[in-house]
Short mmCIF file of C-alpha atoms in Angstrom, two decimals:
data_model
loop_
_atom_site.label_atom_id
_atom_site.label_comp_id
_atom_site.label_asym_id
_atom_site.label_seq_id
_atom_site.Cartn_x
_atom_site.Cartn_y
_atom_site.Cartn_z
CA LEU G 1 -8.74 37.62 15.10
CA LEU G 2 -5.95 40.04 15.80
CA LEU G 3 -2.99 40.17 12.88
CA LEU G 4 0.71 40.79 13.81
CA GLY G 5 2.20 42.58 11.04
CA ASP G 6 2.42 40.89 8.43
CA ARG G 7 3.49 37.85 9.70
CA TYR G 8 1.45 35.84 12.31
CA ARG G 9 -2.61 35.68 12.90
CA LEU G 10 -3.66 35.57 16.44
CA ASP G 11 -6.94 33.21 17.34
CA ARG G 12 -8.00 32.57 20.65
CA ALA G 13 -6.39 32.69 23.98
CA VAL G 14 -5.67 29.38 25.42
CA TRP G 15 -4.64 31.12 28.69
CA SER G 16 -3.58 34.85 30.34
CA ASP G 17 -2.06 35.97 33.72
CA ALA G 18 0.15 39.04 34.73
CA LEU G 19 2.55 38.35 32.78
CA GLY G 20 0.84 38.04 30.03
CA THR G 21 -1.34 35.90 27.08
CA LEU G 22 -0.96 32.61 25.05
CA HIS G 23 -3.22 32.73 21.61
CA ASP G 24 -3.31 30.03 18.76
CA GLY G 25 -2.07 31.37 15.72
CA VAL G 26 -1.14 30.64 12.46
CA THR G 27 1.66 31.76 10.24
CA LEU G 28 0.06 33.81 7.37
CA LYS G 29 2.64 32.83 4.62
CA SER G 30 3.06 28.49 5.51
CA GLY G 31 -0.27 28.50 6.97
CA ALA G 32 1.60 26.07 10.43
CA ALA G 33 0.41 26.47 13.33
CA VAL G 34 1.55 28.10 15.98
CA TRP G 35 1.33 29.49 20.08
CA VAL G 36 1.98 32.80 20.14
CA TRP G 37 2.21 34.35 23.59
CA LEU G 38 2.01 38.63 24.15
CA LEU G 39 3.66 40.34 26.69
CA SER G 40 1.23 42.28 29.06
CA PRO G 41 0.79 45.79 28.45
CA LYS G 42 -0.41 45.76 32.98
CA SER G 43 2.50 43.66 33.57
CA GLY G 44 4.50 46.53 35.34
CA VAL G 45 7.39 44.78 33.97
CA SER G 46 11.15 47.15 33.96
CA PRO G 47 13.09 47.40 30.95
CA THR G 48 15.80 45.17 32.87
CA ARG G 49 13.81 42.54 33.58
CA LEU G 50 12.27 42.53 29.99
CA ARG G 51 15.36 41.88 28.50
CA ALA G 52 15.81 39.27 30.90
CA MET G 53 12.68 37.52 29.92
CA ALA G 54 14.11 38.38 25.96
CA GLU G 55 17.13 36.36 26.69
CA SER G 56 15.71 33.99 28.50
CA ALA G 57 13.48 32.84 25.95
CA ARG G 58 16.62 32.92 23.19
CA LYS G 59 18.66 30.56 25.28
CA ALA G 60 15.32 28.11 25.38
CA ALA G 61 15.14 28.08 21.59
CA ALA G 62 18.53 26.92 21.02
CA VAL G 63 18.24 23.86 23.13
CA ALA G 64 17.43 21.52 20.42
CA HIS G 65 15.77 18.71 21.37
CA PRO G 66 13.17 17.11 20.57
CA VAL G 67 10.76 16.58 23.62
CA PHE G 68 10.55 20.39 23.78
CA ALA G 69 8.11 23.00 22.43
CA HIS G 70 10.58 24.50 20.28
CA VAL G 71 10.91 29.26 20.93
CA LEU G 72 10.49 29.80 17.31
CA SER G 73 10.99 33.91 17.23
CA VAL G 74 11.85 36.35 19.69
CA LEU G 75 10.51 39.55 18.68
CA SER G 76 11.34 42.60 21.70
CA GLU G 77 10.76 46.43 21.19
CA GLU G 78 10.79 48.73 24.22
CA ASP G 79 8.45 47.65 26.40
CA ARG G 80 6.97 45.02 24.27
CA LEU G 81 7.98 41.47 24.01
CA CYS G 82 6.75 38.53 21.53
CA LEU G 83 7.30 34.94 21.58
CA VAL G 84 6.33 32.56 18.84
CA LEU G 85 6.64 29.09 19.72
CA GLU G 86 5.81 25.61 17.86
CA ARG G 87 2.46 24.38 18.27
CA PRO G 88 2.62 20.21 18.91
CA GLY G 89 -0.42 17.84 18.76
CA GLY G 90 -1.58 16.53 21.70
CA ARG G 91 -3.66 16.49 24.80
CA PRO G 92 -2.37 18.42 28.22
CA VAL G 93 -1.98 14.96 30.95
CA SER G 94 -3.81 16.76 32.96
CA GLU G 95 -6.94 16.70 31.00
CA LEU G 96 -6.50 12.86 31.06
CA LEU G 97 -5.77 12.61 34.90
CA GLY G 98 -8.18 11.19 38.07
CA VAL G 99 -8.94 8.28 40.30
CA SER G 100 -9.83 6.57 37.19
CA SER G 101 -7.44 7.25 34.47
CA ARG G 102 -4.17 6.93 36.56
CA ALA G 103 -1.26 6.07 34.84
CA SER G 104 0.20 2.64 34.96
CA PRO G 105 3.83 2.37 36.69
CA TYR G 106 5.35 1.70 33.57
CA SER G 107 3.67 3.69 31.51
CA ALA G 108 3.86 7.02 33.60
CA ILE G 109 7.93 6.25 34.66
CA GLU G 110 8.56 5.69 30.37
CA LEU G 111 7.02 9.13 29.75
CA LEU G 112 8.41 11.07 32.51
CA ARG G 113 11.72 9.20 31.61
CA CYS G 114 12.16 10.97 28.16
CA ALA G 115 10.98 14.65 29.91
CA ALA G 116 13.92 13.59 32.20
CA GLU G 117 15.88 13.33 29.52
CA ALA G 118 15.25 16.82 27.48
CA LEU G 119 14.82 18.85 30.98
CA ASP G 120 18.57 17.43 31.71
CA CYS G 121 19.84 18.25 28.21
CA ALA G 122 18.11 22.37 28.88
CA HIS G 123 20.00 22.34 32.44
CA ALA G 124 23.05 21.08 31.15
CA ARG G 125 23.09 24.36 29.16
CA GLY G 126 21.74 26.93 31.75
CA VAL G 127 18.49 26.95 30.76
CA VAL G 128 15.80 25.47 33.30
CA HIS G 129 11.86 25.28 32.53
CA GLY G 130 10.08 26.73 36.31
CA HIS G 131 7.07 25.70 36.03
CA LEU G 132 6.68 22.69 35.29
CA SER G 133 3.43 20.58 35.36
CA PRO G 134 0.99 17.83 34.12
CA SER G 135 -0.48 20.60 32.25
CA ASN G 136 2.55 21.55 29.92
CA LEU G 137 3.34 17.57 29.48
CA LEU G 138 1.68 17.05 26.18
CA LEU G 139 0.81 13.58 25.12
CA ALA G 140 1.15 12.77 21.36
CA PRO G 141 -1.91 9.92 19.34
CA GLU G 142 1.46 8.17 18.99
CA GLY G 143 2.34 8.17 22.32
CA ALA G 144 4.83 10.38 22.56
CA VAL G 145 6.03 13.21 25.11
CA ARG G 146 6.26 17.35 24.61
CA ILE G 147 6.86 20.01 27.06
CA SER G 148 5.42 22.87 26.24
CA GLY G 149 6.47 26.71 27.95
CA LEU G 150 10.42 26.53 27.30
CA GLY G 151 11.11 29.91 27.75
CA VAL G 152 7.79 31.12 28.16
CA PRO G 153 7.50 33.79 31.62
CA ARG G 154 4.45 32.12 33.63
CA ALA G 155 3.90 31.37 37.05
CA ALA G 156 3.98 27.64 37.99
CA GLU G 157 0.99 26.15 39.39
CA GLN G 158 1.08 25.87 43.04
CA ALA G 159 0.42 22.36 43.59
CA PHE G 160 3.46 22.31 41.49
CA GLN G 161 5.96 24.40 42.09
CA ALA G 162 9.22 24.11 43.73
CA PRO G 163 8.96 25.58 47.67
CA GLU G 164 12.20 28.16 47.20
CA GLN G 165 10.51 29.91 43.95
CA ALA G 166 8.49 32.13 46.17
CA PHE G 167 12.01 33.60 47.06
CA GLY G 168 13.25 33.69 43.59
CA PRO G 169 14.26 32.40 40.21
CA PRO G 170 13.68 28.49 39.82
CA SER G 171 17.15 26.35 39.61
CA SER G 172 17.27 22.94 38.01
CA ALA G 173 16.72 21.94 41.38
CA SER G 174 13.59 23.37 40.92
CA ASP G 175 12.36 21.11 37.96
CA VAL G 176 13.24 17.59 39.97
CA PHE G 177 11.45 18.99 42.01
CA GLY G 178 7.48 19.64 39.39
CA LEU G 179 9.62 16.28 37.72
CA SER G 180 8.96 14.49 40.80
CA ALA G 181 5.28 16.64 41.60
CA CYS G 182 4.36 15.40 38.18
CA ALA G 183 5.12 11.40 39.40
CA TYR G 184 3.25 12.22 41.82
CA ALA G 185 0.45 13.35 39.64
CA LEU G 186 0.30 10.54 37.36
CA LEU G 187 0.39 7.54 39.52
CA THR G 188 -2.58 8.58 41.52
CA GLY G 189 -4.22 10.43 39.55
CA ARG G 190 -4.03 13.96 41.63
CA ALA G 191 -1.90 16.79 42.97
CA PRO G 192 0.76 16.26 45.98
CA PHE G 193 -0.02 18.60 47.47
CA PRO G 194 -4.67 19.76 47.40
CA GLY G 195 -3.74 23.19 49.32
CA PRO G 196 -4.39 26.06 49.98
CA ASP G 197 -2.03 26.10 52.38
CA TYR G 198 0.83 24.74 49.72
CA ALA G 199 3.87 26.55 51.67
CA GLU G 200 3.08 24.46 54.78
CA GLN G 201 2.38 20.94 53.43
CA LYS G 202 5.85 21.35 51.46
CA ARG G 203 7.52 22.38 54.29
CA ARG G 204 6.04 19.86 56.61
CA MET G 205 5.66 17.00 53.34
CA LEU G 206 1.69 16.43 53.79
CA LEU G 207 1.07 14.32 51.25
CA GLU G 208 -0.44 10.37 50.85
CA PRO G 209 2.50 8.31 50.94
CA LEU G 210 2.92 7.06 47.11
CA SER G 211 2.98 3.28 48.35
CA LYS G 212 -0.84 4.02 49.30
CA ALA G 213 -2.33 6.01 46.52
CA ALA G 214 -1.67 3.28 43.91
CA GLU G 215 -1.22 0.40 43.00
CA GLY G 216 1.92 -1.63 42.32
CA LEU G 217 4.45 0.44 44.32
CA SER G 218 6.58 -0.22 47.33
CA MET G 219 7.47 1.62 50.07
CA LYS G 220 10.77 2.56 48.70
CA SER G 221 8.58 4.91 46.06
CA ASP G 222 7.50 7.13 48.92
CA MET G 223 11.13 7.46 50.11
CA VAL G 224 11.71 8.60 46.27
CA LEU G 225 9.18 10.85 45.92
CA ARG G 226 9.46 12.57 49.92
CA ARG G 227 13.65 13.39 48.73
CA GLY G 228 12.27 14.32 45.36
CA MET G 229 9.89 16.90 46.36
CA ALA G 230 12.65 17.66 49.74
CA PRO G 231 11.95 21.24 50.71
CA ASP G 232 15.48 22.07 50.52
CA PRO G 233 16.73 22.06 47.11
CA SER G 234 20.63 20.39 48.35
CA LEU G 235 18.24 17.58 49.86
CA ARG G 236 16.80 16.28 46.53
CA PHE G 237 18.54 14.53 43.31
CA ARG G 238 21.14 15.64 41.48
CA SER G 239 19.16 15.39 37.83
CA CYS G 240 15.80 14.41 36.81
CA VAL G 241 16.93 11.63 34.62
CA GLU G 242 18.71 10.33 38.96
CA PHE G 243 15.31 10.23 39.69
CA ILE G 244 13.39 8.51 36.88
CA SER G 245 16.29 6.26 37.44
CA ALA G 246 15.71 5.92 41.52
CA LEU G 247 11.37 6.02 41.08
CA ARG G 248 11.99 2.81 38.24
CA GLY G 249 14.45 1.09 41.04
CA ALA G 250 12.02 1.16 43.66
CA SER G 251 9.06 0.47 42.23
CA ALA G 252 10.45 -2.69 40.21
CA ILE G 253 8.85 -1.68 36.78
CA ARG G 254 7.82 -4.26 34.52
CA ARG G 255 6.65 -4.12 31.16
CA ARG G 256 3.62 -6.34 31.85
CA SER G 257 2.87 -3.83 35.11
CA VAL G 258 1.08 -1.58 31.10
#
């Protein structure tokens, strides 16, 4: 266990990468469960980039949408950065995926619709998620979806990362790609690109058509997914909600498909 000043206790590490580590934590005063992300002392982040990361987290904290796990506090000092985050209940959608447990078209699109509205809300405020995947889509026991990771510096999972992110920072179009890739995973039970040559697979759109990989979806759905994950960001849908609306229309979703 670690103590962060007199405010938080850090428990187990949830995940770690080259930039930092996310811990389960507890607010000492209230006992509330939180997540605490700490910049790794070995990250090699420059002072300029550290300031940019802190500013991005503060902008994310200002996005008031109930779907996001909120940034509660941004603590920065010289070469240190700490983010305190809301820890919502629920399981990552990634733990529920599998060919035998893929979501029905209706339930998948309803879940993604809520995520799309939240992402577009963030985009309107100049905030991009940048590493959207089924691992940070959380499904609460009552069926509501939450999105974790907004404002948290982390590399995206390659199967869900927009190709332009290999060369620069993400944009709102990168989130459209990420949401489209999540839609493919939810509807088929697997990631759209199996690797290991992710860049080539994305450039040539080497993925099994959605209409063949998932039951009850038409070839129009294939066209929607391919546009959502187009290698050229300018060819994608203009917003996440536009993508979900097109997918719903192409799929002729009805509630009895649950």
